[in-house]
Short mmCIF file of C-alpha atoms in Angstrom, two decimals:
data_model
loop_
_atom_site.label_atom_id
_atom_site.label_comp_id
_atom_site.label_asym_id
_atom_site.label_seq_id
_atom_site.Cartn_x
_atom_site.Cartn_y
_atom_site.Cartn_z
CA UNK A 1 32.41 -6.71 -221.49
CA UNK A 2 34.52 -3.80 -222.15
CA UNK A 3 36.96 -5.72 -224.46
CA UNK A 4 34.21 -7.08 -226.44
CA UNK A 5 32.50 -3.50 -226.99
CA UNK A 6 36.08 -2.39 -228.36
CA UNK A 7 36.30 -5.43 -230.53
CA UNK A 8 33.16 -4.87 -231.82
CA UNK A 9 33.65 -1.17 -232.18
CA UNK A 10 37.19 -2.16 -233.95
CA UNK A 11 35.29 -4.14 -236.31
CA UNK A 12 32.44 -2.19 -237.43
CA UNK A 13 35.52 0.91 -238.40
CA UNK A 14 37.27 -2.13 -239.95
CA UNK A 15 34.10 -2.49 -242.17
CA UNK A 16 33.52 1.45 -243.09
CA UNK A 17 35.77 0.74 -246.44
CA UNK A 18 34.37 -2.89 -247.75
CA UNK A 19 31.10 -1.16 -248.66
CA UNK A 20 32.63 1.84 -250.95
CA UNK A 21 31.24 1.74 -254.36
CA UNK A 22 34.07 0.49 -256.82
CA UNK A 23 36.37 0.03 -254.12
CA UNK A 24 36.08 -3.07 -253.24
CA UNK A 25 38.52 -4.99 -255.28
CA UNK A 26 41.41 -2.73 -254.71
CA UNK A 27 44.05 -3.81 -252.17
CA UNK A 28 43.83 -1.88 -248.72
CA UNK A 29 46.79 0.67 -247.60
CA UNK A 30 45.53 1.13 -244.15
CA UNK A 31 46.24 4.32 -241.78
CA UNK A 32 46.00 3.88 -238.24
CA UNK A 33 45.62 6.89 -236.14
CA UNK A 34 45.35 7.29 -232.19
CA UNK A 35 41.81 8.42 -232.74
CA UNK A 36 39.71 10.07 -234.52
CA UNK A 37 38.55 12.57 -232.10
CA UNK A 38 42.01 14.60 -232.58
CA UNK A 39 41.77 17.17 -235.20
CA UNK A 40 45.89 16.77 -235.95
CA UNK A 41 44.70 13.44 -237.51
CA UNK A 42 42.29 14.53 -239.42
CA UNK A 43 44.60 16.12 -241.59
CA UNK A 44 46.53 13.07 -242.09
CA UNK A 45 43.03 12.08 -243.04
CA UNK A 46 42.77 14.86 -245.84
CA UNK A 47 46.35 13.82 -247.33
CA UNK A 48 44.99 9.99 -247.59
CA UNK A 49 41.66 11.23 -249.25
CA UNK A 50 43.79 13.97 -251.61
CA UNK A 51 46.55 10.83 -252.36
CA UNK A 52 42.84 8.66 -253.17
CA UNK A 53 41.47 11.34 -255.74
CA UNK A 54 45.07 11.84 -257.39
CA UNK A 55 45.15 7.88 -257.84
CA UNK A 56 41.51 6.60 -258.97
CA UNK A 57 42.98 4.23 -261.27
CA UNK A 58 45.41 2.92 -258.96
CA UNK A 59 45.31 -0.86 -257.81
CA UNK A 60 45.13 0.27 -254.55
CA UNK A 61 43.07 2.94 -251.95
CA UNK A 62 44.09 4.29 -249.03
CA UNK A 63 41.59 3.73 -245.96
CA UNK A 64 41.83 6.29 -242.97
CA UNK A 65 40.69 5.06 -239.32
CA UNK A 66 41.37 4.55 -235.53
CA UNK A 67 39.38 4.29 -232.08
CA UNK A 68 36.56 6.38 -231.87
CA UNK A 69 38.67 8.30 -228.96
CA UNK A 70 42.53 9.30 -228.37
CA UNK A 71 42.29 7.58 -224.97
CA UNK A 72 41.29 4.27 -225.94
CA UNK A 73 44.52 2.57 -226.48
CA UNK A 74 43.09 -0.97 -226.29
CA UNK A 75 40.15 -0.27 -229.09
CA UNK A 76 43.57 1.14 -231.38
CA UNK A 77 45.48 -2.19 -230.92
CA UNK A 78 42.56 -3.99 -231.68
CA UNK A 79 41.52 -1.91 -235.13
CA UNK A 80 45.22 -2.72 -235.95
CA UNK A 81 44.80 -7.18 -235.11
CA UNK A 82 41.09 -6.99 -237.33
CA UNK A 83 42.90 -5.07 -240.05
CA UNK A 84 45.97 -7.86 -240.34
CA UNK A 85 43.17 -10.46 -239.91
CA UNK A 86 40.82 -9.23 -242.49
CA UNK A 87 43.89 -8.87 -244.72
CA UNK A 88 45.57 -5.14 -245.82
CA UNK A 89 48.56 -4.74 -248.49
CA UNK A 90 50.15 -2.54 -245.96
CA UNK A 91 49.22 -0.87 -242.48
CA UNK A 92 50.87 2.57 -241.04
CA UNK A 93 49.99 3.08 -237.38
CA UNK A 94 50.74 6.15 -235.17
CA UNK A 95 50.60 3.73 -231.91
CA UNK A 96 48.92 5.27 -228.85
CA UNK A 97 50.91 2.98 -226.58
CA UNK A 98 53.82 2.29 -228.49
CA UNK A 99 54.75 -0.96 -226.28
CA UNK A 100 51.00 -2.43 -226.63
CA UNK A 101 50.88 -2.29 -229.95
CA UNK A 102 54.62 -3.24 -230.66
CA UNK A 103 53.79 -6.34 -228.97
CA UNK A 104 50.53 -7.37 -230.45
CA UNK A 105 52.34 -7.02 -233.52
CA UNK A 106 55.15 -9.32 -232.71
CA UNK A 107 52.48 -11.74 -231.71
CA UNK A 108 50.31 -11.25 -235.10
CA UNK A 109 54.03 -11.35 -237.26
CA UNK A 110 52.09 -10.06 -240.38
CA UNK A 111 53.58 -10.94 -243.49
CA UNK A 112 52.93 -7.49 -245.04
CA UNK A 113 54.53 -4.54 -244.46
CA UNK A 114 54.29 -2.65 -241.08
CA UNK A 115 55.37 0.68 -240.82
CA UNK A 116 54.86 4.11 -238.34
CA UNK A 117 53.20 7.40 -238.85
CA UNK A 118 53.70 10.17 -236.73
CA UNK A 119 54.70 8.36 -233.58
CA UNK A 120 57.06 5.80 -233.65
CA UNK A 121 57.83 2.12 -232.08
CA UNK A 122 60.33 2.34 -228.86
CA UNK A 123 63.88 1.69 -229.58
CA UNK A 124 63.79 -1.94 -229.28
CA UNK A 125 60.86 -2.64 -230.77
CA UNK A 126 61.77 -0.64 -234.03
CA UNK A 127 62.96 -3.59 -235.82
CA UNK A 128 59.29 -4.45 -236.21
CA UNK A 129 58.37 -1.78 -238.50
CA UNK A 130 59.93 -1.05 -241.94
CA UNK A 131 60.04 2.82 -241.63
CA UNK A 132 58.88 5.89 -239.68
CA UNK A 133 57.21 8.58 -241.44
CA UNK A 134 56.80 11.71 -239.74
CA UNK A 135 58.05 14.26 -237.35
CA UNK A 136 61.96 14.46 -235.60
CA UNK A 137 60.14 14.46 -232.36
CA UNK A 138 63.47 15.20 -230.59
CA UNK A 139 64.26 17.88 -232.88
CA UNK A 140 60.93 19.35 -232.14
CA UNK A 141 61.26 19.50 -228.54
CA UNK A 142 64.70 21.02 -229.30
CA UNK A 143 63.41 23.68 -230.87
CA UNK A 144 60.66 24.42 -228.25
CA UNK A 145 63.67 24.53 -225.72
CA UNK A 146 65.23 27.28 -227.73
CA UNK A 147 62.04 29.69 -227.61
CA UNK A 148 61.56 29.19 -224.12
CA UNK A 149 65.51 30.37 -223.93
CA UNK A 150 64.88 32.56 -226.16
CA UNK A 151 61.75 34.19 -224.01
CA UNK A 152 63.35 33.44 -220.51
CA UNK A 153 66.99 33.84 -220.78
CA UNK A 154 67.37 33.55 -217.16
CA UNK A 155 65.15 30.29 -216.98
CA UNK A 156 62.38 29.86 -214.62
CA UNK A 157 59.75 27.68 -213.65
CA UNK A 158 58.32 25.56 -216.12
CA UNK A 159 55.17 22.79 -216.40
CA UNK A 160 55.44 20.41 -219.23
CA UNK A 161 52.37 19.15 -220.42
CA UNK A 162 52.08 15.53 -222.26
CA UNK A 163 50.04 13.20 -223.74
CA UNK A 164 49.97 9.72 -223.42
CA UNK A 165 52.46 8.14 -220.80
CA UNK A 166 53.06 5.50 -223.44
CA UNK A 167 53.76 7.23 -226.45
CA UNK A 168 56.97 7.36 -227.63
CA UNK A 169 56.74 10.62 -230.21
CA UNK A 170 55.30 12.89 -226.88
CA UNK A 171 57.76 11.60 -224.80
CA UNK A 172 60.39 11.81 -227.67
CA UNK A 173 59.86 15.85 -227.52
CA UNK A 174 60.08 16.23 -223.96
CA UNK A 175 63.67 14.57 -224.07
CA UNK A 176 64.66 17.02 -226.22
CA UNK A 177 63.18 19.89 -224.19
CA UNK A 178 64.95 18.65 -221.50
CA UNK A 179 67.91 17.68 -222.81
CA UNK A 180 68.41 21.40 -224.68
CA UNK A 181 67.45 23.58 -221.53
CA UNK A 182 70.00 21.56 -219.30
CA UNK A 183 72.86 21.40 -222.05
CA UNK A 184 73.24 17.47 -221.12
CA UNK A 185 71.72 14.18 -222.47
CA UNK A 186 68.74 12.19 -220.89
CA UNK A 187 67.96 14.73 -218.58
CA UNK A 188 65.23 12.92 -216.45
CA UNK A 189 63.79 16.33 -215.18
CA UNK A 190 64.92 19.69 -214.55
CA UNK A 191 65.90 20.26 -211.22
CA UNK A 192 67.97 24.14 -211.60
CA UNK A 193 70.18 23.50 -214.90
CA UNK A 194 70.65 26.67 -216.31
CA UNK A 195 68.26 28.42 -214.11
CA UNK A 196 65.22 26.03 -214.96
CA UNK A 197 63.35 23.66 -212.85
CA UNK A 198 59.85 21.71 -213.45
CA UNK A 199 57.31 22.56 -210.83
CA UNK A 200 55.50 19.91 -208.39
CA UNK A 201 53.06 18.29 -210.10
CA UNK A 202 54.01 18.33 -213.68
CA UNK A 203 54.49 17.05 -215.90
CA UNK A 204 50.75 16.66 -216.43
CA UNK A 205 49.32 13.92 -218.91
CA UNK A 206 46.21 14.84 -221.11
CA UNK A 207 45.43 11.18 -222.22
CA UNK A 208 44.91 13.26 -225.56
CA UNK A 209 41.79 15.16 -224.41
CA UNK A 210 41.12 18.47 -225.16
CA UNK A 211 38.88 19.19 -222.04
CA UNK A 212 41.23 17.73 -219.58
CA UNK A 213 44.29 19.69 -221.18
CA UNK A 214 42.45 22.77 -220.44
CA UNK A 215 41.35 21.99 -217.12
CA UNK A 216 44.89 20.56 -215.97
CA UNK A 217 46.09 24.67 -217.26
CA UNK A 218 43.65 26.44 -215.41
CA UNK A 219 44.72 24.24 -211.90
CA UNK A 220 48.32 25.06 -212.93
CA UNK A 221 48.13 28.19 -212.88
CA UNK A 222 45.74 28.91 -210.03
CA UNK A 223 47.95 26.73 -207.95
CA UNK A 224 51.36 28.75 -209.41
CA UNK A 225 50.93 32.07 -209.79
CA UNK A 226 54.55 32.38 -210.24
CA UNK A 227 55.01 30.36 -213.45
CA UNK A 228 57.35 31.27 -216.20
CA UNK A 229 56.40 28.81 -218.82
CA UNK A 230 53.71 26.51 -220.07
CA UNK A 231 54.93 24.12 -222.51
CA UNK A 232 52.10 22.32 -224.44
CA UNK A 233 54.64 19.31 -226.04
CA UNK A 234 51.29 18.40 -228.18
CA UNK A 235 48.75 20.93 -229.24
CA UNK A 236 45.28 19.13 -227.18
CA UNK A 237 44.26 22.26 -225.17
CA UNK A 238 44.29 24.52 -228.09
CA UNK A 239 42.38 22.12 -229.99
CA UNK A 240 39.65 22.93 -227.84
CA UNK A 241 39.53 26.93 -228.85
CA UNK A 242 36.84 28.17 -226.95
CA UNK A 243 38.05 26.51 -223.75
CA UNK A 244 41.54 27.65 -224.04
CA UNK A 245 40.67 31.08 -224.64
CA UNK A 246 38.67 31.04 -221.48
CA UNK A 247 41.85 29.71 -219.62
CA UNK A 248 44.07 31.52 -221.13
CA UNK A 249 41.75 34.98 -220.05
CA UNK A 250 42.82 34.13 -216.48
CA UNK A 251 46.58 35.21 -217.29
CA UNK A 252 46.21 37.68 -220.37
CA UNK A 253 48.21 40.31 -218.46
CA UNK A 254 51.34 37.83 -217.67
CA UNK A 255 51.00 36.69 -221.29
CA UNK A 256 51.07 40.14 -222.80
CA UNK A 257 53.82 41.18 -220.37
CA UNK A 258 55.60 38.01 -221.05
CA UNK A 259 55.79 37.62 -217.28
CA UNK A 260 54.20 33.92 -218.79
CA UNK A 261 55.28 32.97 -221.63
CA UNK A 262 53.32 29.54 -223.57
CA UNK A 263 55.10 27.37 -226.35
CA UNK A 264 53.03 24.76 -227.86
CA UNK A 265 53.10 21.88 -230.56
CA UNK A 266 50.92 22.20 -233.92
CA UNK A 267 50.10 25.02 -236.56
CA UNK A 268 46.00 23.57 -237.22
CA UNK A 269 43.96 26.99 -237.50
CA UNK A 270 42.59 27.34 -233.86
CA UNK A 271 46.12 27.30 -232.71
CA UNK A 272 47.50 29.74 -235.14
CA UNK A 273 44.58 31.87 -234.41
CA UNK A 274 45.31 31.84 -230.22
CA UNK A 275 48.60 32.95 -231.55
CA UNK A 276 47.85 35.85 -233.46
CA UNK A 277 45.47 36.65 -230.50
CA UNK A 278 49.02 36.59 -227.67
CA UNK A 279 47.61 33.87 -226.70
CA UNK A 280 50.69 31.25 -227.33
CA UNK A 281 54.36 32.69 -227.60
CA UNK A 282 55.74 30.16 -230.21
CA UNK A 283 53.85 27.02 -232.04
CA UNK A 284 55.99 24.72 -233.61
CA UNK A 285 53.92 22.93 -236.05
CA UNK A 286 54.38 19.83 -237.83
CA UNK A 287 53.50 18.76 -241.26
CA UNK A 288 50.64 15.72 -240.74
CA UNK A 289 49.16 16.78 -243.88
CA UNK A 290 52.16 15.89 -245.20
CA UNK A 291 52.48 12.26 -243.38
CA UNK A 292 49.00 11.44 -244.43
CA UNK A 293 49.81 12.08 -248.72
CA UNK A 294 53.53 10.68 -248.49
CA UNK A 295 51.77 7.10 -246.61
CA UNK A 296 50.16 5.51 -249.68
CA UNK A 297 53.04 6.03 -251.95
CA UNK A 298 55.99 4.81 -249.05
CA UNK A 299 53.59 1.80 -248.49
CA UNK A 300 53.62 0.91 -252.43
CA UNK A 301 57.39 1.37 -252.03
CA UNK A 302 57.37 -1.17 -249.31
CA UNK A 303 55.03 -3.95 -250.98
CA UNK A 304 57.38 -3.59 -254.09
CA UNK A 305 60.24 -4.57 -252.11
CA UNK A 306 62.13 -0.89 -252.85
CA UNK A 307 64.74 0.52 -250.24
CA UNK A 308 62.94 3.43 -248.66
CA UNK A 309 64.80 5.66 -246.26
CA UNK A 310 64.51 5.05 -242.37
CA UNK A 311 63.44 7.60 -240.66
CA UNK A 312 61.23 9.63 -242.90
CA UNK A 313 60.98 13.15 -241.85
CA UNK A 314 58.59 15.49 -242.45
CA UNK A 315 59.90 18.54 -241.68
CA UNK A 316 58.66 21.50 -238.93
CA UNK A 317 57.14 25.20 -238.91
CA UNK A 318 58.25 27.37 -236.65
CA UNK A 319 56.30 30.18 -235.49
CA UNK A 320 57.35 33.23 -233.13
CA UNK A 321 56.40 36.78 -233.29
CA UNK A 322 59.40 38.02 -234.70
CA UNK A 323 58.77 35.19 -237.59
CA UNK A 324 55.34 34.36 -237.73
CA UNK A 325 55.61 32.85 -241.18
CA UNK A 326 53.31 29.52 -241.31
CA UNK A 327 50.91 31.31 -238.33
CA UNK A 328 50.76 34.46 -240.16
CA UNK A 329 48.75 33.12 -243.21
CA UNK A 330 46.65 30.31 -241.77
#
């Protein structure tokens, strides 16, 4: 019963765009997010609608939509068969469970194109996709290593904090956490490189929710006192503002003295705003803004047969007190 409720679910977000006034005859450029509970995608939602008012004349429209929630994985993969099956010009998922959906679209082998948006396909599934748009996730984890050096020169204990167990860009980040605190490549967990070592119990997995990001925080930090770093690899507590400013209360002192220090993914308002308040160290913020304006025009590129660049970065913002730049103004 639970599969059918998703497929049903899938279908009636399938059927949002057929009714749109005028819009009916253009050919579909679809977006595919984890889901549309995640504020992060709703910007990539505002760069589709600003790339749709830009080109009212165009042959095409850009149509914005995922699973009513980040942690249904299934109800994604099946948005992404009805789409293929009702027929799109071109489709650009950020998969929730990169494997899942890599295989469902082996299975479908759409003849249009298929590319990624802001998460990626696994290695050996990324001959399935024409292109990547979106965030160096490695890059990005690289640089949230180098604050945390930066804060803790001596190292310390650290909890890592992901999303998905599944998806590739989260886990893409960590590896480059890891990888940059330790000084060595595919660094399963830190264990005392360079002074650093990930407590028991993390990393912890937020399935995407706000309200469990939070709540996993407050146990981590009632359980160690002693903690020298929090590193949010995606942005989910501070997504829920009110919540993390009641967690982050708990340990305003360690903040302030640095005793704590908290480096977390994403530059949306609420997070920029804990910043200015002390209550994040560093934010390194990606562009999805960005990912959701370039889509439409790559996915032209594709259906024309062009050569278009693999991987398609987006570029990052990097905030810290000394250079608060992007946080400073938004």
């Amino acid at each position: 019963m639970k599969f059918k409720y998703l497929a049903i679910t899938a279908l009636s977000a399938v059927a949002l765009y057929v009714g749109d006034a005028g819009a009916a005859d253009k050919k579909t450029l679809a977006i595919v997010v984890k889901g549309l509970d995640n504020p992060f995608f709703e910007q990539i939602n505002l760069g589709c609608k600003k790339w749709l008012s830009e080109h009212a004349d165009s042959e095409y429209k850009c149509l914005y939509t995922g699973p009513a929630s980040s942690a249904d994985e299934a109800g994604e993969v099946q948005i992404v068969d009805d789409l293929l099956t009702k027929g799109v010009a071109a489709i650009a998922i950020s998969p929730s469970n990169a494997p899942a959906m890599a295989n469902r679209i082996r299975e479908i082998a759409p003849k249009v194109p298929v590319m990624t948006i802001d998460a990626d396909f696994l290695e050996p599934d990324r001959k399935l996709r024409k292109t990547y748009l979106g965030t160096d996730n490695y890059l990005m984890g690289v640089k949230m290593a180098e604050q945390a050096k930066a804060l803790k020169a001596k190292g310390g204990t650290v909890c890592l904090q992901l999303g998905n167990v599944a998806a590739a860009n989260i886990n893409a980040r960590a590896q480059g956490f890891r990888d940059t605190i330790a000084g060595a490549k595919n660094v399963d967990r830190l264990t005392g490189q360079n002074g650093w070592k990930e407590i028991e119990g993390c990393p912890v997995f937020t399935n995407d929710q706000a309200d469990l990001a939070n709540q996993q925080m407050s146990d981590v930090f009632t359980a160690h006192a002693d903690l020298d770093a929090f590193i949010l690899i995606g942005g989910w507590a501070q997504f829920a503002p009110q919540a993390y400013t009641q967690v982050t209360n708990q340990v305003m002192d360690k903040l302030k003295s640095k005793k704590l220090v908290i480096i977390a993914g994403d530059t949306l308002p609420p997070q920029t705003q804990a910043f200015r308040e002390g209550r994040s160290h560093a934010q390194i913020g990606q562009r999805p803004f960005e990912m959701g304006y370039r889509a439409p025009d790559v996915m032209i590129q594709l259906i024309k047969g062009e050569k278009v660049e693999d991987p398609l970065f987006t570029g990052l913002d990097v905030c810290t007190a000394e250079a608060p730049g992007f946080c400073e103004k938004n």
